[in-house]
mmCIF file of C-alpha atoms in Angstrom:
data_model
loop_
_atom_site.group_PDB
_atom_site.id
_atom_site.type_symbol
_atom_site.label_atom_id
_atom_site.label_comp_id
_atom_site.label_asym_id
_atom_site.label_seq_id
_atom_site.Cartn_x
_atom_site.Cartn_y
_atom_site.Cartn_z
ATOM 1 C CA UNK A 1 -9.960 12.269 -21.541
ATOM 2 C CA UNK A 2 -12.168 14.766 -19.722
ATOM 3 C CA UNK A 3 -12.209 15.403 -16.037
ATOM 4 C CA UNK A 4 -15.655 14.609 -14.693
ATOM 5 C CA UNK A 5 -16.661 15.838 -11.277
ATOM 6 C CA UNK A 6 -18.876 18.118 -9.249
ATOM 7 C CA UNK A 7 -16.725 21.242 -9.200
ATOM 8 C CA UNK A 8 -14.014 20.288 -11.633
ATOM 9 C CA UNK A 9 -12.256 22.751 -13.859
ATOM 10 C CA UNK A 10 -12.415 21.740 -17.522
ATOM 11 C CA UNK A 11 -8.871 20.473 -17.950
ATOM 12 C CA UNK A 12 -7.546 17.235 -19.328
ATOM 13 C CA UNK A 13 -7.148 14.909 -16.325
ATOM 14 C CA UNK A 14 -7.847 11.210 -15.890
ATOM 15 C CA UNK A 15 -9.789 11.819 -12.674
ATOM 16 C CA UNK A 16 -13.424 11.395 -11.758
ATOM 17 C CA UNK A 17 -15.418 11.738 -8.546
ATOM 18 C CA UNK A 18 -15.205 14.076 -5.544
ATOM 19 C CA UNK A 19 -12.540 16.340 -6.956
ATOM 20 C CA UNK A 20 -13.165 19.039 -4.361
ATOM 21 C CA UNK A 21 -11.603 16.593 -1.876
ATOM 22 C CA UNK A 22 -8.426 16.125 -3.942
ATOM 23 C CA UNK A 23 -6.246 17.669 -1.210
ATOM 24 C CA UNK A 24 -7.667 15.217 1.345
ATOM 25 C CA UNK A 25 -6.989 12.310 -1.002
ATOM 26 C CA UNK A 26 -3.469 13.605 -1.625
ATOM 27 C CA UNK A 27 -2.775 13.875 2.089
ATOM 28 C CA UNK A 28 -3.941 10.310 2.769
ATOM 29 C CA UNK A 29 -2.212 8.778 -0.254
ATOM 30 C CA UNK A 30 1.066 10.467 0.663
ATOM 31 C CA UNK A 31 0.966 8.581 3.982
ATOM 32 C CA UNK A 32 1.114 5.269 2.180
ATOM 33 C CA UNK A 33 4.881 5.433 2.007
ATOM 34 C CA UNK A 34 7.286 5.540 -0.876
ATOM 35 C CA UNK A 35 6.252 3.838 -4.090
ATOM 36 C CA UNK A 36 9.831 2.873 -4.735
ATOM 37 C CA UNK A 37 11.248 0.161 -2.475
ATOM 38 C CA UNK A 38 13.497 1.583 0.208
ATOM 39 C CA UNK A 39 16.789 -0.110 0.885
ATOM 40 C CA UNK A 40 19.333 -0.103 3.648
ATOM 41 C CA UNK A 41 21.624 2.813 2.951
ATOM 42 C CA UNK A 42 25.026 1.331 2.082
ATOM 43 C CA UNK A 43 26.818 4.678 2.202
ATOM 44 C CA UNK A 44 29.772 4.072 4.611
ATOM 45 C CA UNK A 45 29.069 7.348 6.428
ATOM 46 C CA UNK A 46 25.482 6.383 7.216
ATOM 47 C CA UNK A 47 25.758 2.610 7.513
ATOM 48 C CA UNK A 48 25.158 2.869 11.246
ATOM 49 C CA UNK A 49 21.811 4.568 10.692
ATOM 50 C CA UNK A 50 20.772 2.044 8.029
ATOM 51 C CA UNK A 51 21.506 -0.882 10.319
ATOM 52 C CA UNK A 52 19.894 0.846 13.297
ATOM 53 C CA UNK A 53 16.736 1.312 11.225
ATOM 54 C CA UNK A 54 16.630 -2.400 10.425
ATOM 55 C CA UNK A 55 17.306 -3.550 13.995
ATOM 56 C CA UNK A 56 14.934 -1.025 15.591
ATOM 57 C CA UNK A 57 12.199 -1.977 13.119
ATOM 58 C CA UNK A 58 12.453 -5.611 14.166
ATOM 59 C CA UNK A 59 12.488 -4.676 17.858
ATOM 60 C CA UNK A 60 9.453 -2.445 17.308
ATOM 61 C CA UNK A 61 7.646 -5.305 15.555
ATOM 62 C CA UNK A 62 8.237 -7.638 18.503
ATOM 63 C CA UNK A 63 7.245 -4.884 20.964
ATOM 64 C CA UNK A 64 3.942 -4.320 19.152
ATOM 65 C CA UNK A 65 3.229 -8.031 18.926
ATOM 66 C CA UNK A 66 3.830 -8.435 22.653
ATOM 67 C CA UNK A 67 1.620 -5.460 23.421
ATOM 68 C CA UNK A 68 -1.137 -6.916 21.249
ATOM 69 C CA UNK A 69 -0.777 -10.248 23.023
ATOM 70 C CA UNK A 70 -1.056 -8.517 26.413
ATOM 71 C CA UNK A 71 -4.252 -6.750 25.280
ATOM 72 C CA UNK A 72 -5.710 -10.094 24.214
ATOM 73 C CA UNK A 73 -4.951 -11.554 27.632
ATOM 74 C CA UNK A 74 -6.573 -8.560 29.335
ATOM 75 C CA UNK A 75 -9.664 -8.953 27.146
ATOM 76 C CA UNK A 76 -9.781 -12.639 28.032
ATOM 77 C CA UNK A 77 -9.676 -11.678 31.746
ATOM 78 C CA UNK A 78 -6.706 -13.898 32.485
ATOM 79 C CA UNK A 79 -4.589 -11.251 34.222
ATOM 80 C CA UNK A 80 -4.840 -9.819 37.741
ATOM 81 C CA UNK A 81 -4.748 -6.067 38.396
ATOM 82 C CA UNK A 82 -1.170 -6.395 39.665
ATOM 83 C CA UNK A 83 -0.102 -8.238 36.516
ATOM 84 C CA UNK A 84 -1.778 -5.632 34.300
ATOM 85 C CA UNK A 85 0.002 -2.823 36.163
ATOM 86 C CA UNK A 86 3.381 -4.581 35.966
ATOM 87 C CA UNK A 87 3.000 -5.360 32.238
ATOM 88 C CA UNK A 88 1.762 -1.847 31.533
ATOM 89 C CA UNK A 89 4.812 -0.316 33.209
ATOM 90 C CA UNK A 90 7.110 -2.633 31.232
ATOM 91 C CA UNK A 91 5.490 -1.655 27.907
ATOM 92 C CA UNK A 92 5.510 2.026 28.810
ATOM 93 C CA UNK A 93 9.254 1.931 29.558
ATOM 94 C CA UNK A 94 9.893 -0.046 26.378
ATOM 95 C CA UNK A 95 7.898 2.530 24.403
ATOM 96 C CA UNK A 96 9.900 5.400 25.916
ATOM 97 C CA UNK A 97 13.218 3.624 25.311
ATOM 98 C CA UNK A 98 12.305 2.963 21.658
ATOM 99 C CA UNK A 99 11.452 6.649 21.203
ATOM 100 C CA UNK A 100 14.840 7.619 22.701
ATOM 101 C CA UNK A 101 16.782 5.186 20.493
ATOM 102 C CA UNK A 102 14.867 6.185 17.363
ATOM 103 C CA UNK A 103 15.657 9.861 17.963
ATOM 104 C CA UNK A 104 19.290 9.080 18.850
ATOM 105 C CA UNK A 105 19.827 7.556 15.395
ATOM 106 C CA UNK A 106 18.145 10.493 13.655
ATOM 107 C CA UNK A 107 15.088 8.441 12.737
ATOM 108 C CA UNK A 108 11.374 9.212 12.932
ATOM 109 C CA UNK A 109 8.825 6.723 14.336
ATOM 110 C CA UNK A 110 7.370 6.225 10.824
ATOM 111 C CA UNK A 111 10.837 5.195 9.560
ATOM 112 C CA UNK A 112 10.544 1.978 11.557
ATOM 113 C CA UNK A 113 8.935 -0.092 8.833
ATOM 114 C CA UNK A 114 9.978 -2.452 6.062
ATOM 115 C CA UNK A 115 8.424 -2.805 2.644
ATOM 116 C CA UNK A 116 7.783 -6.490 1.993
ATOM 117 C CA UNK A 117 6.998 -6.039 -1.698
ATOM 118 C CA UNK A 118 3.697 -7.656 -2.671
ATOM 119 C CA UNK A 119 2.925 -8.374 1.001
ATOM 120 C CA UNK A 120 2.885 -4.661 1.758
ATOM 121 C CA UNK A 121 4.509 -2.996 4.728
ATOM 122 C CA UNK A 122 5.670 -4.924 7.775
ATOM 123 C CA UNK A 123 3.676 -2.697 10.140
ATOM 124 C CA UNK B 1 29.914 7.628 -18.838
ATOM 125 C CA UNK B 2 28.924 4.061 -17.920
ATOM 126 C CA UNK B 3 25.476 3.258 -19.292
ATOM 127 C CA UNK B 4 22.706 0.852 -18.436
ATOM 128 C CA UNK B 5 19.352 -0.192 -19.881
ATOM 129 C CA UNK B 6 16.238 1.476 -18.515
ATOM 130 C CA UNK B 7 13.236 -0.773 -19.243
ATOM 131 C CA UNK B 8 9.799 0.822 -19.817
ATOM 132 C CA UNK B 9 7.806 -2.285 -20.581
ATOM 133 C CA UNK B 10 7.568 -5.673 -22.244
ATOM 134 C CA UNK B 11 5.606 -6.540 -25.382
ATOM 135 C CA UNK B 12 5.332 -9.350 -27.881
ATOM 136 C CA UNK B 13 7.626 -9.310 -30.941
ATOM 137 C CA UNK B 14 4.707 -8.234 -33.131
ATOM 138 C CA UNK B 15 4.965 -4.806 -31.489
ATOM 139 C CA UNK B 16 7.751 -2.281 -31.820
ATOM 140 C CA UNK B 17 8.329 1.090 -30.137
ATOM 141 C CA UNK B 18 6.961 3.993 -32.217
ATOM 142 C CA UNK B 19 9.723 5.532 -34.327
ATOM 143 C CA UNK B 20 11.158 8.693 -32.821
ATOM 144 C CA UNK B 21 10.048 7.790 -29.289
ATOM 145 C CA UNK B 22 12.625 9.236 -26.881
ATOM 146 C CA UNK B 23 13.327 8.153 -23.331
ATOM 147 C CA UNK B 24 15.447 9.737 -20.600
ATOM 148 C CA UNK B 25 18.012 12.318 -21.765
ATOM 149 C CA UNK B 26 16.518 12.049 -25.249
ATOM 150 C CA UNK B 27 17.955 8.572 -25.742
ATOM 151 C CA UNK B 28 15.858 6.615 -28.308
ATOM 152 C CA UNK B 29 13.574 3.852 -27.052
ATOM 153 C CA UNK B 30 14.626 0.622 -28.738
ATOM 154 C CA UNK B 31 13.365 -2.962 -28.765
ATOM 155 C CA UNK B 32 15.607 -5.616 -27.160
ATOM 156 C CA UNK B 33 14.396 -8.949 -28.461
ATOM 157 C CA UNK B 34 14.404 -12.371 -26.831
ATOM 158 C CA UNK B 35 12.425 -15.080 -28.641
ATOM 159 C CA UNK B 36 8.699 -14.075 -28.574
ATOM 160 C CA UNK B 37 9.183 -10.941 -26.457
ATOM 161 C CA UNK B 38 10.738 -7.523 -26.669
ATOM 162 C CA UNK B 39 11.718 -5.150 -23.900
ATOM 163 C CA UNK B 40 11.299 -1.467 -24.764
ATOM 164 C CA UNK B 41 14.361 0.222 -23.281
ATOM 165 C CA UNK B 42 16.694 3.180 -23.598
ATOM 166 C CA UNK B 43 20.233 3.851 -22.426
ATOM 167 C CA UNK B 44 20.626 5.789 -19.186
ATOM 168 C CA UNK B 45 23.463 6.617 -16.821
ATOM 169 C CA UNK B 46 24.445 3.548 -14.799
ATOM 170 C CA UNK B 47 23.392 5.378 -11.619
ATOM 171 C CA UNK B 48 19.797 5.108 -12.803
ATOM 172 C CA UNK B 49 17.082 7.735 -12.883
ATOM 173 C CA UNK B 50 15.955 9.772 -9.889
ATOM 174 C CA UNK B 51 12.287 9.761 -8.818
ATOM 175 C CA UNK B 52 11.502 13.377 -9.748
ATOM 176 C CA UNK B 53 8.023 14.444 -10.973
ATOM 177 C CA UNK B 54 9.472 15.136 -14.446
ATOM 178 C CA UNK B 55 11.071 11.692 -14.668
ATOM 179 C CA UNK B 56 7.930 9.935 -13.423
ATOM 180 C CA UNK B 57 5.861 11.758 -16.046
ATOM 181 C CA UNK B 58 8.335 10.905 -18.809
ATOM 182 C CA UNK B 59 8.246 7.223 -17.801
ATOM 183 C CA UNK B 60 4.439 7.291 -17.927
ATOM 184 C CA UNK B 61 4.397 9.077 -21.306
ATOM 185 C CA UNK B 62 6.725 6.476 -22.844
ATOM 186 C CA UNK B 63 4.683 3.613 -21.359
ATOM 187 C CA UNK B 64 1.434 5.083 -22.730
ATOM 188 C CA UNK B 65 3.032 5.590 -26.172
ATOM 189 C CA UNK B 66 4.160 1.948 -26.176
ATOM 190 C CA UNK B 67 0.692 0.808 -25.150
ATOM 191 C CA UNK B 68 -0.716 2.340 -28.345
ATOM 192 C CA UNK B 69 1.372 -0.178 -30.317
ATOM 193 C CA UNK B 70 -0.191 -3.194 -28.568
ATOM 194 C CA UNK B 71 -0.541 -5.133 -25.301
ATOM 195 C CA UNK B 72 2.112 -4.115 -22.804
ATOM 196 C CA UNK B 73 3.412 -5.199 -19.431
ATOM 197 C CA UNK B 74 4.479 -1.850 -17.959
ATOM 198 C CA UNK B 75 7.697 -1.889 -15.924
ATOM 199 C CA UNK B 76 7.809 -0.094 -12.599
ATOM 200 C CA UNK B 77 9.541 3.260 -12.578
ATOM 201 C CA UNK B 78 13.278 2.804 -12.026
ATOM 202 C CA UNK B 79 13.687 -0.645 -13.631
ATOM 203 C CA UNK B 80 17.327 -0.571 -14.744
ATOM 204 C CA UNK B 81 19.470 -3.516 -15.877
ATOM 205 C CA UNK B 82 23.229 -3.290 -16.419
ATOM 206 C CA UNK B 83 23.249 -4.162 -20.149
ATOM 207 C CA UNK B 84 21.110 -5.363 -23.036
ATOM 208 C CA UNK B 85 22.506 -8.862 -22.431
ATOM 209 C CA UNK B 86 21.078 -8.689 -18.900
ATOM 210 C CA UNK B 87 17.704 -7.655 -20.368
ATOM 211 C CA UNK B 88 17.748 -10.612 -22.775
ATOM 212 C CA UNK B 89 18.666 -12.927 -19.910
ATOM 213 C CA UNK B 90 15.803 -11.588 -17.771
ATOM 214 C CA UNK B 91 13.330 -12.058 -20.638
ATOM 215 C CA UNK B 92 14.587 -15.583 -21.310
ATOM 216 C CA UNK B 93 14.287 -16.624 -17.657
ATOM 217 C CA UNK B 94 10.685 -15.418 -17.365
ATOM 218 C CA UNK B 95 9.507 -16.026 -20.938
ATOM 219 C CA UNK B 96 6.546 -18.283 -20.111
ATOM 220 C CA UNK B 97 5.314 -16.189 -17.174
ATOM 221 C CA UNK B 98 5.622 -12.955 -19.149
ATOM 222 C CA UNK B 99 3.768 -14.401 -22.150
ATOM 223 C CA UNK B 100 0.994 -15.562 -19.828
ATOM 224 C CA UNK B 101 0.838 -12.125 -18.190
ATOM 225 C CA UNK B 102 0.671 -10.444 -21.617
ATOM 226 C CA UNK B 103 -2.250 -12.622 -22.690
ATOM 227 C CA UNK B 104 -3.986 -11.884 -19.365
ATOM 228 C CA UNK B 105 -3.575 -8.136 -19.668
ATOM 229 C CA UNK B 106 -4.215 -7.827 -23.423
ATOM 230 C CA UNK B 107 -5.633 -4.414 -24.351
ATOM 231 C CA UNK B 108 -7.142 -3.965 -20.888
ATOM 232 C CA UNK B 109 -6.524 -0.914 -18.785
ATOM 233 C CA UNK B 110 -6.339 -0.210 -15.082
ATOM 234 C CA UNK B 111 -8.625 2.078 -13.090
ATOM 235 C CA UNK B 112 -7.651 3.146 -9.585
ATOM 236 C CA UNK B 113 -10.227 3.767 -6.862
ATOM 237 C CA UNK B 114 -9.801 5.518 -3.505
ATOM 238 C CA UNK B 115 -12.629 5.909 -0.985
ATOM 239 C CA UNK B 116 -12.279 8.386 1.853
ATOM 240 C CA UNK B 117 -14.209 8.338 5.147
ATOM 241 C CA UNK B 118 -15.596 11.510 6.629
ATOM 242 C CA UNK B 119 -13.115 13.421 8.800
ATOM 243 C CA UNK B 120 -12.656 12.004 12.319
ATOM 244 C CA UNK B 121 -15.383 13.172 14.687
ATOM 245 C CA UNK B 122 -17.978 13.775 11.957
ATOM 246 C CA UNK B 123 -19.443 10.331 12.488
ATOM 247 C CA UNK B 124 -20.510 9.049 15.890
ATOM 248 C CA UNK B 125 -17.811 7.373 17.915
ATOM 249 C CA UNK B 126 -18.467 3.727 18.593
ATOM 250 C CA UNK B 127 -19.388 3.601 22.282
ATOM 251 C CA UNK B 128 -18.742 -0.149 22.418
ATOM 252 C CA UNK B 129 -15.078 0.660 21.884
ATOM 253 C CA UNK B 130 -14.688 1.905 25.449
ATOM 254 C CA UNK B 131 -16.788 -0.776 27.115
ATOM 255 C CA UNK B 132 -14.011 -3.365 27.321
ATOM 256 C CA UNK B 133 -11.839 -0.857 29.108
ATOM 257 C CA UNK B 134 -14.214 -0.880 32.091
ATOM 258 C CA UNK B 135 -12.664 -4.201 33.138
ATOM 259 C CA UNK B 136 -9.812 -2.052 34.408
ATOM 260 C CA UNK B 137 -12.074 -0.613 37.094
ATOM 261 C CA UNK B 138 -12.005 2.984 38.314
ATOM 262 C CA UNK B 139 -9.494 4.880 36.167
ATOM 263 C CA UNK B 140 -8.650 7.270 39.028
ATOM 264 C CA UNK B 141 -7.385 4.303 41.078
ATOM 265 C CA UNK B 142 -5.223 2.934 38.270
ATOM 266 C CA UNK B 143 -1.447 3.010 38.220
ATOM 267 C CA UNK B 144 0.530 4.422 35.337
ATOM 268 C CA UNK B 145 1.039 0.973 33.799
ATOM 269 C CA UNK B 146 -2.652 0.054 33.795
ATOM 270 C CA UNK B 147 -3.560 3.472 32.370
ATOM 271 C CA UNK B 148 -1.057 2.940 29.558
ATOM 272 C CA UNK B 149 -2.518 -0.460 28.661
ATOM 273 C CA UNK B 150 -6.086 0.863 28.964
ATOM 274 C CA UNK B 151 -5.305 3.561 26.390
ATOM 275 C CA UNK B 152 -3.784 0.919 24.108
ATOM 276 C CA UNK B 153 -6.855 -1.297 24.521
ATOM 277 C CA UNK B 154 -9.208 1.552 23.588
ATOM 278 C CA UNK B 155 -7.066 2.432 20.548
ATOM 279 C CA UNK B 156 -6.936 -1.231 19.521
ATOM 280 C CA UNK B 157 -10.728 -1.598 19.762
ATOM 281 C CA UNK B 158 -11.304 1.605 17.843
ATOM 282 C CA UNK B 159 -9.034 0.420 15.047
ATOM 283 C CA UNK B 160 -10.707 -3.001 14.956
ATOM 284 C CA UNK B 161 -14.126 -1.340 14.746
ATOM 285 C CA UNK B 162 -12.973 0.943 11.918
ATOM 286 C CA UNK B 163 -11.466 -1.998 10.069
ATOM 287 C CA UNK B 164 -14.704 -4.015 10.306
ATOM 288 C CA UNK B 165 -16.724 -1.110 8.913
ATOM 289 C CA UNK B 166 -14.214 -0.451 6.139
ATOM 290 C CA UNK B 167 -14.068 -4.149 5.200
ATOM 291 C CA UNK B 168 -17.865 -4.310 4.847
ATOM 292 C CA UNK B 169 -17.877 -1.117 2.767
ATOM 293 C CA UNK B 170 -15.021 -2.335 0.537
ATOM 294 C CA UNK B 171 -16.704 -5.690 -0.013
ATOM 295 C CA UNK B 172 -19.924 -3.977 -1.077
ATOM 296 C CA UNK B 173 -18.223 -1.510 -3.419
ATOM 297 C CA UNK B 174 -15.974 -4.155 -4.955
ATOM 298 C CA UNK B 175 -18.973 -6.447 -5.431
ATOM 299 C CA UNK B 176 -20.656 -3.779 -7.581
ATOM 300 C CA UNK B 177 -17.616 -2.640 -9.588
ATOM 301 C CA UNK B 178 -16.206 -6.120 -10.101
ATOM 302 C CA UNK B 179 -19.215 -6.933 -12.333
ATOM 303 C CA UNK B 180 -17.829 -4.445 -14.852
ATOM 304 C CA UNK B 181 -14.177 -5.516 -14.623
ATOM 305 C CA UNK B 182 -12.045 -8.529 -15.473
ATOM 306 C CA UNK B 183 -10.137 -8.557 -12.187
ATOM 307 C CA UNK B 184 -9.795 -6.445 -9.091
ATOM 308 C CA UNK B 185 -7.613 -6.133 -6.028
ATOM 309 C CA UNK B 186 -8.131 -3.917 -3.007
ATOM 310 C CA UNK B 187 -6.722 -3.033 0.387
ATOM 311 C CA UNK B 188 -8.873 -2.063 3.366
ATOM 312 C CA UNK B 189 -8.097 0.940 5.574
ATOM 313 C CA UNK B 190 -4.528 1.636 4.393
ATOM 314 C CA UNK B 191 -4.753 4.825 6.491
ATOM 315 C CA UNK B 192 -7.303 5.637 9.222
ATOM 316 C CA UNK B 193 -9.265 7.893 6.820
ATOM 317 C CA UNK B 194 -8.781 5.976 3.595
ATOM 318 C CA UNK B 195 -11.448 3.273 3.781
ATOM 319 C CA UNK B 196 -10.220 1.413 0.706
ATOM 320 C CA UNK B 197 -7.868 1.539 -2.262
ATOM 321 C CA UNK B 198 -8.584 -0.635 -5.246
ATOM 322 C CA UNK B 199 -7.371 -1.359 -8.764
ATOM 323 C CA UNK B 200 -9.596 -2.728 -11.533
ATOM 324 C CA UNK B 201 -8.534 -4.402 -14.756
ATOM 325 C CA UNK B 202 -11.122 -3.251 -17.276
ATOM 326 C CA UNK B 203 -11.655 -3.985 -20.969
ATOM 327 C CA UNK B 204 -12.089 -0.792 -23.041
ATOM 328 C CA UNK B 205 -15.671 -1.805 -23.918
ATOM 329 C CA UNK B 206 -16.507 -2.001 -20.181
ATOM 330 C CA UNK B 207 -15.410 1.551 -19.360
ATOM 331 C CA UNK B 208 -18.830 3.146 -19.878
ATOM 332 C CA UNK B 209 -20.638 0.673 -17.629
ATOM 333 C CA UNK B 210 -17.887 0.887 -15.033
ATOM 334 C CA UNK B 211 -18.156 4.685 -14.879
ATOM 335 C CA UNK B 212 -21.950 4.429 -14.603
ATOM 336 C CA UNK B 213 -21.676 1.991 -11.688
ATOM 337 C CA UNK B 214 -19.096 4.253 -10.045
ATOM 338 C CA UNK B 215 -21.421 7.287 -10.303
ATOM 339 C CA UNK B 216 -24.286 5.263 -8.786
ATOM 340 C CA UNK B 217 -22.072 4.187 -5.879
ATOM 341 C CA UNK B 218 -21.301 7.836 -5.114
ATOM 342 C CA UNK B 219 -25.021 8.505 -4.770
ATOM 343 C CA UNK B 220 -25.527 5.509 -2.462
ATOM 344 C CA UNK B 221 -22.517 6.329 -0.265
ATOM 345 C CA UNK B 222 -22.924 10.075 0.162
ATOM 346 C CA UNK B 223 -21.070 9.942 3.469
ATOM 347 C CA UNK B 224 -17.860 8.949 1.690
ATOM 348 C CA UNK B 225 -15.648 10.660 -0.902
ATOM 349 C CA UNK B 226 -14.783 8.772 -4.079
ATOM 350 C CA UNK B 227 -11.903 9.248 -6.502
ATOM 351 C CA UNK B 228 -11.467 7.208 -9.681
ATOM 352 C CA UNK B 229 -8.315 7.595 -11.760
ATOM 353 C CA UNK B 230 -7.319 6.186 -15.102
ATOM 354 C CA UNK B 231 -7.329 4.506 -17.491
ATOM 355 C CA UNK B 232 -3.695 3.633 -16.799
ATOM 356 C CA UNK B 233 -1.389 0.928 -18.069
ATOM 357 C CA UNK B 234 -2.181 -2.150 -15.934
ATOM 358 C CA UNK B 235 0.682 -1.794 -13.422
ATOM 359 C CA UNK B 236 -1.215 -3.661 -10.670
ATOM 360 C CA UNK B 237 -1.960 -6.705 -12.815
ATOM 361 C CA UNK B 238 1.458 -7.563 -14.218
ATOM 362 C CA UNK B 239 2.156 -10.226 -11.587
ATOM 363 C CA UNK B 240 -0.181 -13.203 -11.242
ATOM 364 C CA UNK B 241 -2.366 -13.300 -8.123
ATOM 365 C CA UNK B 242 -0.687 -15.372 -5.456
ATOM 366 C CA UNK B 243 -1.944 -17.211 -2.408
ATOM 367 C CA UNK B 244 0.955 -15.556 -0.625
ATOM 368 C CA UNK B 245 -0.768 -12.197 -0.959
ATOM 369 C CA UNK B 246 -3.637 -13.247 1.267
ATOM 370 C CA UNK B 247 -3.312 -11.880 4.770
ATOM 371 C CA UNK B 248 -4.222 -14.941 6.785
ATOM 372 C CA UNK B 249 -0.855 -16.781 6.763
ATOM 373 C CA UNK B 250 0.946 -13.549 7.664
ATOM 374 C CA UNK B 251 -1.424 -12.793 10.529
ATOM 375 C CA UNK B 252 -1.240 -16.385 11.723
ATOM 376 C CA UNK B 253 2.560 -16.240 11.690
ATOM 377 C CA UNK B 254 2.566 -12.952 13.567
ATOM 378 C CA UNK B 255 0.233 -14.355 16.240
ATOM 379 C CA UNK B 256 2.435 -17.411 16.696
ATOM 380 C CA UNK B 257 5.491 -15.189 17.028
ATOM 381 C CA UNK B 258 3.700 -13.033 19.594
ATOM 382 C CA UNK B 259 2.602 -16.052 21.600
ATOM 383 C CA UNK B 260 6.140 -17.470 21.602
ATOM 384 C CA UNK B 261 7.683 -14.160 22.650
ATOM 385 C CA UNK B 262 5.022 -13.705 25.307
ATOM 386 C CA UNK B 263 5.811 -17.093 26.825
ATOM 387 C CA UNK B 264 9.457 -16.120 27.102
ATOM 388 C CA UNK B 265 8.597 -13.008 29.095
ATOM 389 C CA UNK B 266 5.612 -14.251 31.093
ATOM 390 C CA UNK B 267 5.882 -18.038 31.272
#
């Protein structure tokens, strides 16, 4: 099968289209997460990190849902300035605390996700 | 060394792996039969096979060689069962579903499509995104909490705007390409720059028309970058489409959860 593109070298590749942007495509596709399902690491020496990842992911999910709900209420105009300030401070502290805990367990922010198989990623 | 069965794919009994076909560590690919189906498998170390580029390529080469022998349900990389008895058991349990999937896939192939937006900043920012944030009043008078939520609101609106644009684009592109395919599935905005990713199940006779339609789409959407890959074994069409895969129930559930949690904090 021939490679068909604007500036493509004549090599055998099953690719077609804007091949000059292959690096851009590669960069974006690599952000989609591992193709193979990740699992909680059952190695006794790193069990703590595996469990922390699971728990922190669930906490992060709830935090994001609450934040989204707060934004909806702001958009609906149902909160006073004082309430917005108080909620904002709460979310900011929660955000900072999550960052601290994530780093403390040797995790990166992008680690806080779960692959739900055919449903895709949790977040 | 404890061994296990690495499965490359499933075919009907009329097919058999090409003679001399070797799998991981040179182990021959054999057919494990269960009634009307066979699983093409080879023996591997019980620890399985690591996801290295070489191993991924070998898996793909074996799958493509098997596909030459007839319709195939390709197994995902890393499908390992403890023994050939376990393979037979798995085939027996899913016999009807696998036979249906085989008839659905037939000799069709998969094409993968990715569509990339222009780099951020090259298209005009949506000014409406910031309008809602004016309800916060003068930003210089705001406290740290309100500023935090304002930034989140702007980011949320920007993402929603991007998603709307990407959904319209994906619908249009899929509408054109779907005419030259048996089935399709796509995701919208999997990353902020990737407007859509799609997979198309295409009959070999449709390939020419599909490629023509793809080239025409590139001309129409010059502000986007297109990449089409394949033909591949139909990895994305092995499982039947399910109502569960539609986003609405998930989103609805998430909203209900958010509302419940919100009530707990701010009754």
